[in-house]
Each structure stands twice: as structure tokens, then as C-alpha cells.
GROMACS .gro file of C-alpha atoms in nm:
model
  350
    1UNK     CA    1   6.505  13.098  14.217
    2UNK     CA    2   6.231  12.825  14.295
    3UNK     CA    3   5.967  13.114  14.120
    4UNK     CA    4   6.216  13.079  13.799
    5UNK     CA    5   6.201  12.676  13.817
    6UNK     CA    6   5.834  12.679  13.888
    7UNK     CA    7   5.816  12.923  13.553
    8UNK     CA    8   6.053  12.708  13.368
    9UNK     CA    9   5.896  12.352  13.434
   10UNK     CA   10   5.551  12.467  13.398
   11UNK     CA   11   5.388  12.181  13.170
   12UNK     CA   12   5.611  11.932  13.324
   13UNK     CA   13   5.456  11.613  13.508
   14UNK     CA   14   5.522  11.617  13.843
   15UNK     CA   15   5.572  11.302  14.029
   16UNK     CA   16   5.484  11.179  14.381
   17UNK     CA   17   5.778  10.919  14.527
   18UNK     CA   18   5.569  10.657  14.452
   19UNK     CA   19   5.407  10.768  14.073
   20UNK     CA   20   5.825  10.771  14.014
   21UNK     CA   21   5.842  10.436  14.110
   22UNK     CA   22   5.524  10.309  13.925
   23UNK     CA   23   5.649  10.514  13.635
   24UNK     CA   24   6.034  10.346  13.661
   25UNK     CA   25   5.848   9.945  13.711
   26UNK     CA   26   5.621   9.992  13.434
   27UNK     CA   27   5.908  10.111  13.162
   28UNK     CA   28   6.042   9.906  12.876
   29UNK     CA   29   6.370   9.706  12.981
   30UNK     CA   30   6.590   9.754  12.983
   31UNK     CA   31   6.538  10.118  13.220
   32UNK     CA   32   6.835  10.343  13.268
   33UNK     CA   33   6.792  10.563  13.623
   34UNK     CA   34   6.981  10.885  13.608
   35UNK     CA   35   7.072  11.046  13.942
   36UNK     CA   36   7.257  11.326  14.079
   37UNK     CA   37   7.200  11.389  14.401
   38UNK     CA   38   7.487  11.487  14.692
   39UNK     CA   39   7.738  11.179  14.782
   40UNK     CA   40   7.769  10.914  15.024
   41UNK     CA   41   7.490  10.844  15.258
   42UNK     CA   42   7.212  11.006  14.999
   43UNK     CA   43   7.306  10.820  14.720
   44UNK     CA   44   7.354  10.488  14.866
   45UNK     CA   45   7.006  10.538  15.032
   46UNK     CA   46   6.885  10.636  14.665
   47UNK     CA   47   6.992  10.306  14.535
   48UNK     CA   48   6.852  10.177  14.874
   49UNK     CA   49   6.512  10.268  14.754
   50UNK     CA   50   6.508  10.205  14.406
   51UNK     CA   51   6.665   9.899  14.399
   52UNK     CA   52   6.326   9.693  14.440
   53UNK     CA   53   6.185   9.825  14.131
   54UNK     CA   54   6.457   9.760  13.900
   55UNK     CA   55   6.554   9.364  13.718
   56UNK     CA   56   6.829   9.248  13.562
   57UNK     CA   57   7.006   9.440  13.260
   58UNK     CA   58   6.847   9.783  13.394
   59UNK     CA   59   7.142  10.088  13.405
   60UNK     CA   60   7.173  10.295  13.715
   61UNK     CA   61   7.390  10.606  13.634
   62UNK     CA   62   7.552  10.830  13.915
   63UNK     CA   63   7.565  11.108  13.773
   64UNK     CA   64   7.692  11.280  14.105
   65UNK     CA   65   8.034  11.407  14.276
   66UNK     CA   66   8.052  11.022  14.430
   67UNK     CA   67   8.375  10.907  14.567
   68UNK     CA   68   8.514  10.605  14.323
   69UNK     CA   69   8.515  10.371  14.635
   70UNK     CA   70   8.142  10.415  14.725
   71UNK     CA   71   8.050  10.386  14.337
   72UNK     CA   72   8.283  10.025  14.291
   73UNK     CA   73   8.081   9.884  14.627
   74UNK     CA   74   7.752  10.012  14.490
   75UNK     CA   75   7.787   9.799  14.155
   76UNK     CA   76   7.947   9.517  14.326
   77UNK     CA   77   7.643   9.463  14.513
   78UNK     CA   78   7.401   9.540  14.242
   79UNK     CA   79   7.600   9.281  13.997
   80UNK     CA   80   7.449   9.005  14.249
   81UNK     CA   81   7.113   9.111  14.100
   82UNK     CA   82   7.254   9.178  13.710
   83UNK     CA   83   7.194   9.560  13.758
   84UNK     CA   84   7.459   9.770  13.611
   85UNK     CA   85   7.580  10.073  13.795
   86UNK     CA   86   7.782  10.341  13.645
   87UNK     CA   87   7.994  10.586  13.756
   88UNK     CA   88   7.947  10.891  13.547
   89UNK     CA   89   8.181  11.177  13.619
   90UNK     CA   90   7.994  11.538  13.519
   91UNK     CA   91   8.193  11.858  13.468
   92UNK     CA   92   8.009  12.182  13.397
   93UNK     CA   93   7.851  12.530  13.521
   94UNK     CA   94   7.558  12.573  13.727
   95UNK     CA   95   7.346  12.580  13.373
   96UNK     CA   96   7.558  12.267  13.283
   97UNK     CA   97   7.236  12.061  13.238
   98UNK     CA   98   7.098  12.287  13.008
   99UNK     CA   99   7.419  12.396  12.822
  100UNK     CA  100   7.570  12.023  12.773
  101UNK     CA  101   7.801  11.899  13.005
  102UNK     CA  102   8.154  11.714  12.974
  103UNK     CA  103   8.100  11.342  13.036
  104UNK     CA  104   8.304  11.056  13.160
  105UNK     CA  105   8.101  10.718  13.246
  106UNK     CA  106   8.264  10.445  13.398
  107UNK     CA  107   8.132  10.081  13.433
  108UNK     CA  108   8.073   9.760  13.290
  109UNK     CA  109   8.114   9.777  12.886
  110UNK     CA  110   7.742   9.622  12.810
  111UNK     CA  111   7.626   9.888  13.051
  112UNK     CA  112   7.854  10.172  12.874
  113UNK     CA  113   7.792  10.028  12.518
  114UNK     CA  114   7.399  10.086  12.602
  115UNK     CA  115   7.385  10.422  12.744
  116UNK     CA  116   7.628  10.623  12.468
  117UNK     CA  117   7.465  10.686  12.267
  118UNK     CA  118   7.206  10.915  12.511
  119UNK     CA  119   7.553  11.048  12.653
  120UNK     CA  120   7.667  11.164  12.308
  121UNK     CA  121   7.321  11.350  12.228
  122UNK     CA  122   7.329  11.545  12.551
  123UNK     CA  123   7.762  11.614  12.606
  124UNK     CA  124   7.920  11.929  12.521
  125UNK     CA  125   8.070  11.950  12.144
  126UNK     CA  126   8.407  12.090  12.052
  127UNK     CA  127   8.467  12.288  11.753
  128UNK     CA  128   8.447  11.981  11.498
  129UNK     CA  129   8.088  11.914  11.680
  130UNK     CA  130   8.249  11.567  11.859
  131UNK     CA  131   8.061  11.459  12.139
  132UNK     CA  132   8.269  11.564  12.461
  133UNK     CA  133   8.179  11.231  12.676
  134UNK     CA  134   8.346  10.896  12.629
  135UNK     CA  135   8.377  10.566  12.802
  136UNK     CA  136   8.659  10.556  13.032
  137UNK     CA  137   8.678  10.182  13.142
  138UNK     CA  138   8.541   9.967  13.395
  139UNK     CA  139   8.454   9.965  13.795
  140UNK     CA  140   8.523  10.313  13.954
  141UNK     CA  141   8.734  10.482  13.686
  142UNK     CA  142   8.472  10.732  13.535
  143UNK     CA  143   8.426  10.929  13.874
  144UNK     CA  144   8.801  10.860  13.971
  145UNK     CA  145   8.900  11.100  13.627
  146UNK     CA  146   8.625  11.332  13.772
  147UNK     CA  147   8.738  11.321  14.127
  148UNK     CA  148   9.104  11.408  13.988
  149UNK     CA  149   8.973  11.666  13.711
  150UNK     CA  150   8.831  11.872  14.022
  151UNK     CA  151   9.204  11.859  14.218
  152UNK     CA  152   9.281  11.996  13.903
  153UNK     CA  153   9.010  12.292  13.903
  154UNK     CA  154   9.107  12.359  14.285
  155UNK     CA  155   9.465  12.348  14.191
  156UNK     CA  156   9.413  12.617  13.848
  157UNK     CA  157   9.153  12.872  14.086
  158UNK     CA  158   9.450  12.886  14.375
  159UNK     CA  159   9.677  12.969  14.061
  160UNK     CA  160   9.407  13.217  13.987
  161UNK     CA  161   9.380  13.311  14.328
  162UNK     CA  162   9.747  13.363  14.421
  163UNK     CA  163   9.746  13.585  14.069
  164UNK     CA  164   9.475  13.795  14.176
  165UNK     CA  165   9.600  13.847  14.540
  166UNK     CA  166   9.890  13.986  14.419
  167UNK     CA  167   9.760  14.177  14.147
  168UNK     CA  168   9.500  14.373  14.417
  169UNK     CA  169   9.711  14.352  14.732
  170UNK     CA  170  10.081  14.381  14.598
  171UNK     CA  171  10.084  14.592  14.272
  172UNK     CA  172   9.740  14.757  14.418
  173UNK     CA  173   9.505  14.736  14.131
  174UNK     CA  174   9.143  14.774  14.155
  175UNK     CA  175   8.888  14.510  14.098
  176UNK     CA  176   8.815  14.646  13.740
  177UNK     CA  177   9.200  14.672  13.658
  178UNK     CA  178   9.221  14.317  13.789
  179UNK     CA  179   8.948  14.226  13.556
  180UNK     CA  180   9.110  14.413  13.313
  181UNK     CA  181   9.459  14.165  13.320
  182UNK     CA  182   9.254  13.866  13.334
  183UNK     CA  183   9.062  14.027  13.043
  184UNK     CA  184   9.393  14.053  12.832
  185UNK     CA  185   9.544  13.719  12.961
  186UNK     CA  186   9.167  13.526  12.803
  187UNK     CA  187   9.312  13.674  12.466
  188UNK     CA  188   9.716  13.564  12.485
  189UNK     CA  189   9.758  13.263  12.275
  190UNK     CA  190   9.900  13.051  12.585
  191UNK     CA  191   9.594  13.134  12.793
  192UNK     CA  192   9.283  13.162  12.539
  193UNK     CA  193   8.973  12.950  12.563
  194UNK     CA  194   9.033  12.854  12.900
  195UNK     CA  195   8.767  12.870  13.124
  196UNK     CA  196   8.858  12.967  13.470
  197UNK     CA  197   9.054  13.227  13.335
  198UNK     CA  198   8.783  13.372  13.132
  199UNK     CA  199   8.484  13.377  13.453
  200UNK     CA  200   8.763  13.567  13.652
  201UNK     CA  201   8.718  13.845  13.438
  202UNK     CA  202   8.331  13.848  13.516
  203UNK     CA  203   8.375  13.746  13.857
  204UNK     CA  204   8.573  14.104  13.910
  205UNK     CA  205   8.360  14.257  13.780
  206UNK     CA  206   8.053  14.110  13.998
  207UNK     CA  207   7.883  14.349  14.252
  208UNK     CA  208   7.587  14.255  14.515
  209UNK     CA  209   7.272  14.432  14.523
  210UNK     CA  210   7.441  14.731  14.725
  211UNK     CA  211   7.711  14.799  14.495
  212UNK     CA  212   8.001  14.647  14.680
  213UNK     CA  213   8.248  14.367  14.459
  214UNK     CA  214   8.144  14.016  14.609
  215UNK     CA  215   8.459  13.901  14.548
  216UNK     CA  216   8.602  14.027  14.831
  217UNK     CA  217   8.375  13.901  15.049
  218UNK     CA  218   8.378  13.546  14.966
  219UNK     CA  219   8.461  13.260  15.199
  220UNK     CA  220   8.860  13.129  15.099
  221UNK     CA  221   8.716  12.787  15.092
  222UNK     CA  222   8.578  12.563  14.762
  223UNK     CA  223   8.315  12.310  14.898
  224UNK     CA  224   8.071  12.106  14.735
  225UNK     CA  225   7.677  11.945  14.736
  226UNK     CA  226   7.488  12.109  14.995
  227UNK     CA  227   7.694  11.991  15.309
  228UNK     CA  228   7.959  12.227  15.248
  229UNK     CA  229   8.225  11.931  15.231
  230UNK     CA  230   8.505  11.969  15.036
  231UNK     CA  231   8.491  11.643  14.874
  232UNK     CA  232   8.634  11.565  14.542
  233UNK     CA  233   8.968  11.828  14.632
  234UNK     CA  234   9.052  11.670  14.937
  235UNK     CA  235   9.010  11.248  14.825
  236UNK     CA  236   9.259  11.399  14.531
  237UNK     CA  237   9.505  11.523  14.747
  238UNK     CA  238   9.458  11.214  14.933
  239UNK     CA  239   9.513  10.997  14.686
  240UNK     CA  240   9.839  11.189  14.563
  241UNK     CA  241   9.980  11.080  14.904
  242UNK     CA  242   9.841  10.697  14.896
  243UNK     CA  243   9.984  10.660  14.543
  244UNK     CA  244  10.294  10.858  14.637
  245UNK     CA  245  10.217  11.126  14.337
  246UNK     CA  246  10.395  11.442  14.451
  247UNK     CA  247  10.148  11.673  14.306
  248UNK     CA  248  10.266  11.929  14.470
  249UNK     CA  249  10.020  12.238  14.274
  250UNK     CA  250   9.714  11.980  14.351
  251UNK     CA  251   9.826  11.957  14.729
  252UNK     CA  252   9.911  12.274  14.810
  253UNK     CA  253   9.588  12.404  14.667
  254UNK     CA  254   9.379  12.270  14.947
  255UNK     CA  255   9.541  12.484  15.168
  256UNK     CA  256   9.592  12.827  14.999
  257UNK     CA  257   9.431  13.033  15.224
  258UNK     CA  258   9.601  12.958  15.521
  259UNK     CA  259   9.958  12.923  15.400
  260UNK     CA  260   9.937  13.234  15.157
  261UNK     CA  261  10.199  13.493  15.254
  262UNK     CA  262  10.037  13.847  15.323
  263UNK     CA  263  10.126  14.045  15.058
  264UNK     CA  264  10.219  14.430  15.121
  265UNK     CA  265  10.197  14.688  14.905
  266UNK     CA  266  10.550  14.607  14.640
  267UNK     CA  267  10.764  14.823  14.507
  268UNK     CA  268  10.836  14.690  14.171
  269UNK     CA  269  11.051  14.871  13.815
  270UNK     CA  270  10.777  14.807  13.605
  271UNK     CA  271  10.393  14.684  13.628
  272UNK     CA  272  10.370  14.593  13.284
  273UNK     CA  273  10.669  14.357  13.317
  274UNK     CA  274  10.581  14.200  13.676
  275UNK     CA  275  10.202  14.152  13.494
  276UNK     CA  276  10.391  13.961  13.178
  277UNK     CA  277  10.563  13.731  13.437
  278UNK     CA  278  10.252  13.683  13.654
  279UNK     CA  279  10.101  13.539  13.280
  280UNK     CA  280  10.446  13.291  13.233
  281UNK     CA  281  10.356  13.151  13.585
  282UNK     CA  282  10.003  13.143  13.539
  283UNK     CA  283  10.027  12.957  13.254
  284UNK     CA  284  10.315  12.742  13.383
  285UNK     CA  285  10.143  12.618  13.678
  286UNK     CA  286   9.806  12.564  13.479
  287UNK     CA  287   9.987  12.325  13.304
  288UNK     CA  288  10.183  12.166  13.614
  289UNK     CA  289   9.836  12.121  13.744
  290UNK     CA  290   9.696  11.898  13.413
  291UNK     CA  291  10.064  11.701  13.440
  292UNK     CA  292   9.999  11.633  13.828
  293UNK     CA  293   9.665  11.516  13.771
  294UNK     CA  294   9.704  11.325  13.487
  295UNK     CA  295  10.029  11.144  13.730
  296UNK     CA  296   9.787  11.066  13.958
  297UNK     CA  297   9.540  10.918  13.684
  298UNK     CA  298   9.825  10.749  13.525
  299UNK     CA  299   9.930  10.544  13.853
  300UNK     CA  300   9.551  10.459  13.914
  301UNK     CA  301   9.547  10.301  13.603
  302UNK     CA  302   9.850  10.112  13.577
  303UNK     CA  303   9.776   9.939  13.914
  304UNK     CA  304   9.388   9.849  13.784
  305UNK     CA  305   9.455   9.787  13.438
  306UNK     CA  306   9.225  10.016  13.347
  307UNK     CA  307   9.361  10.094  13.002
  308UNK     CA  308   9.249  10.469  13.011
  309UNK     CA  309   9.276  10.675  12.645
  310UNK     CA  310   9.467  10.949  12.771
  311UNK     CA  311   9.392  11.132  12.437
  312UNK     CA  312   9.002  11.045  12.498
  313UNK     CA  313   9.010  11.202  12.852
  314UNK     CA  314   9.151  11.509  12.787
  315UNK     CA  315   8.889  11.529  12.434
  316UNK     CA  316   8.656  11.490  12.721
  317UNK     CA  317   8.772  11.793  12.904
  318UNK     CA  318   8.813  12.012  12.618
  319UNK     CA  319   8.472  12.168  12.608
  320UNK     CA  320   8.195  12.151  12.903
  321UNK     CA  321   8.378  12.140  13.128
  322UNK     CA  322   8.502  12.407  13.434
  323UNK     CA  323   8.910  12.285  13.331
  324UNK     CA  324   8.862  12.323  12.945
  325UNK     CA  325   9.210  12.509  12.862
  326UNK     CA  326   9.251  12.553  12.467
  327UNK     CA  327   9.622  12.580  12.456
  328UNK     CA  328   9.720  12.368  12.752
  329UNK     CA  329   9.466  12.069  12.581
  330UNK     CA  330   9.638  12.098  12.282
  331UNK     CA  331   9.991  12.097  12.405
  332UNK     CA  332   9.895  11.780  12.586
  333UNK     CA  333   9.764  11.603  12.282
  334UNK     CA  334  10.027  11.632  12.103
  335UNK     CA  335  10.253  11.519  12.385
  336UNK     CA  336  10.023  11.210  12.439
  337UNK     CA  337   9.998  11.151  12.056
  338UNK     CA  338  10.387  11.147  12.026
  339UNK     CA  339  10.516  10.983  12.345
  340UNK     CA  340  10.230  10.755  12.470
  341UNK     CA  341  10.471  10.536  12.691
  342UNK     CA  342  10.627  10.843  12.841
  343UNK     CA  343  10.598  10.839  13.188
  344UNK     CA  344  10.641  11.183  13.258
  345UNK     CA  345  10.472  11.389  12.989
  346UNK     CA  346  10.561  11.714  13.085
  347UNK     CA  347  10.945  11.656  13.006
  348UNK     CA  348  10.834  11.530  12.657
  349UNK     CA  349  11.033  11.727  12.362
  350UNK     CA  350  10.736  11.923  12.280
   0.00000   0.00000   0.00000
């Protein structure tokens, strides 16, 4: 991996720490930082370290997995000094960087009106070629929306999970039959263009250098930045129960694993119509998931006054990023488009 990086950056300056910092003072104002780097303790000592080299009206972006809290203390602090700070929620693959991301900055609107238009070069596009990055509103609230969006992955990959478990363990399909469901399922209208559903297929399908299926040897956990913390999945949960959201799909997902029943080999009428029921659910809770996050999201807002676009959010979801779901988004549009002081979307007449 480094060899490919090395190959791949060749030409590139490289930087000592302090040729960075030289580089960063000498730059026109005002100078927007973009960071990503694991949360908490890094990232505040980050800011630590740049701070000296940057003046009033200069843009720090956090580009990372940060936790909301951290981000609204970072830019209350840096406000003393008139440096903006904003909290930019990033959703995408490993190649996410390269490919164009889904975006969702968060922070003071001089800062946000400033760095857009960079945001709308580099974002993901949907199928009209829109941007997918918008501003979400001030303090905290662009990697709150992230924080939630990844409850909302870990709650659609134990849907996938749960699928697959009894797919392989119950109905006692091989890995490539598995794939082969999943395969189908990317194609139904209710479940096409969405993401997670789609990599399952390949993930099935994936075998390690000694031809064994990885999949089966993978660690029941999802974890994040390289301390293996679970981060963004648990401070969701979390927040469910401090904002009394009983996102019950979101909640439940974070322990999976260790509250899944064992399934035995089952002795069903038909595969075929056990499979077409698995794809009702699937798609059922998919869509419980979006409506539990967007409760939590919804509650956030109302007690900040954040004024959140609920139609903008979910634009911003809709390509880039892991939780794009083509049917689900669109169902949810319309919803939001038709019923925008409906408190609870999902019993919209839709």
C-alpha cells in the first residue's frame, strides 16, 4: 500500500512540519486548513499546533469523524481569535477522496458562504450533475447529520447482516448463492442504487490470498479511525436515549452480534418465497432506519434552531455517500416535499 502511494504521489512536494507551517503563514488570506485526521485528542492537538499561524477570517475545516461537542468547543474558542472552524461531515469509500465524496459543512455562514464553492467542485454529483454537499447550518450541526448518517449505515449493514445470516445459516446457501440474492435484490425497484446492498454482493464474493471467503472471518464489530473505537454508532445511539428518540433499528444495531439468535438449519415450504419476504423486510427496515435517524436529526434541530433543509440533507446523501439508497431517497423526498411539518414522516400518505 505505502509502495502504491509512494507511486501515486510521485511529483508531489513533500513537506517537513515546519515547511507546512511556513507554507500555511505565507498564503493569501484569507487560508482555509483542511484536516482529517482521527477524533478527539488528535484533532484538538492539530488545532493546538496550527493555531499560531493562522489570523482572523482564516477557515479551519474538520473534515474528520469528530464528535459535534468537541467541534462546537473548538470554534467557540477559535471565535475569540475571529478564526472560523467548521464542522464538515464526509461520507464515502476508502477511494472517497479521489471519487468525490458526500459533503455536509457546518459552521458560521461567512465561513460556509466562503468555502462552497471548493466543496461543490470536489462533492459527489447525482444524475442531474448537482453538487452532493450543502450547508447545513451553524455550530455543530454538519458533523451531528454525519454522526447520525453513520447510526444509520450501522443500523442498514445489521439489516444486511441479519439477511445474510439467515440466508447462509438458516436456508443454507453458499457464499456465491448469497451473493447471488443480494445480486437480484441491487436490481428490484425498491432496493436499486443503494449502496450497501450493492458491495454485499462483492463482499460474498471476496476471497483472501488462500482461497477462503473473508467474510466469514471478519470481526462482528464496525469501528472507526485507527483506535478501533466505535465512535460515530455509539454517540448516535446515545443520543437517541438523551433526546428520548426510540430508534429502535439504530439501537439495536450496536449490539447485533451479541443478541442475534443462532440460527439452525430451517425447514421452510418454499426458498423462493422466504427470499421474497427477506427483500419486504430488508427494504422495510432500510427505511425504518432513514425515519429513525432523521427523528433523531429532527429533535436536534428543533431544540437548536438549527433550521436544517431536510430535502437538502437527504440531496446530500443521495450520491457519495456509503447510505445513498435510490428508492428509499426518493420516497423520502416526496414525503418531505408534501408534509414538511409532519412530525412523523414515515406515517405520511405516501
Amino acid at each position: 500500500m505505502v509502495k502504491d502511494v509512494n507511486e501515486e504521489t510521485r511529483g508531489f512536494r513533500q513537506h517537513s512540519y515546519q515547511q507546512l507551517c511556513e507554507e500555511i503563514y505565507s498564503e493569501k488570506h484569507p487560508r482555509i486548513i483542511i484536516f482529517s485526521i482521527p477524533h478527539g485528542n488528535p484533532g484538538g492537538e492539530f488545532v493546538k499546533a496550527l493555531r499560531p499561524y493562522m489570523t482572523k477570517g482564516d477557515i479551519i475545516l474538520d473534515s474528520s469523524n469528530e464528535f459535534y461537542g468537541n467541534t462546537e468547543r473548538r470554534q467557540a474558542d477559535l471565535a475569540k481569535d475571529g478564526i472560523f472552524y467548521v464542522g464538515c461531515g464526509v461520507s464515502g469509500d476508502y477511494q472517497s477522496a479521489r471519487a468525490s465524496p458526500s459533503m455536509s459543512p457546518g459552521g458560521e455562514p461567512q465561513a460556509l458562504k466562503i468555502i462552497m464553492p471548493l466543496l461543490r467542485r470536489v462533492a459527489a454529483k447525482d444524475r442531474s450533475g448537482k453538487s452532493c454537499t450543502s450547508p447545513i447550518d451553524p455550530g455543530g450541526s454538519g458533523h451531528y447529520v454525519k454522526m447520525i448518517h453513520n447510526g444509520i449505515e450501522q443500523g442498514m449493514m445489521s439489516v444486511n447482516s441479519e439477511v445474510w445470516y439467515i440466508l447462509t445459516k438458516g436456508l443454507q446457501l453458499s457464499y456465491e448463492e448469497a451473493a447471488g440474492v443480494f445480486e437480484k435484490w441491487n436490481q428490484a425497484p425498491e432496493l436499486c442504487n443503494t449502496f450497501l446492498i450493492y458491495i454485499t454482493v462483492d463482499i460474498n464474493r471476496t476471497k483472501n490470498e488462500e482461497g477462503r471467503y473473508v467474510l466469514g472471518r471478519i470481526q462482528d464489530k464496525v469501528v472507526q479511525d485507527v483506535d478501533n473505537t466505535e465512535g460515530t454508532g455509539t454517540w448516535s445511539c446515545e443520543e437517541a436515549v438523551r433526546l428520548h428518540i426510540p430508534a429502535a433499528n439504530i439501537r439495536t444495531a450496536d449490539a447485533e452480534g451479541s443478541g442475534r439468535w443462532q440460527h439452525s438449519a430451517m425447514k421452510v415450504a418454499s426458498k423462493v418465497e422466504l427470499i421474497e419476504d427477506l427483500r419486504k423486510v430488508a427494504y422495510f427496515c432500510l427505511l425504518l432506519c432513514f425515519t429513525q435517524g432523521l427523528q433523531i436529526i429532527r429533535e436536534i434541530d428543533q431544540q437548536r434552531e438549527w433550521h436544517i433543509n431536510y430535502q437538502d440533507l437527504l440531496h446530500v446523501w443521495s450520491a457519495g455517500s456509503i447510505i445513498q439508497a435510490g428508492r428509499v431517497m426518493d420516497l423520502l423526498h416526496k414525503v418531505y416535499s408534501e408534509s414538511p411539518g409532519q412530525k412523523n414522516k414515515l406515517l405520511s400518505n405516501s
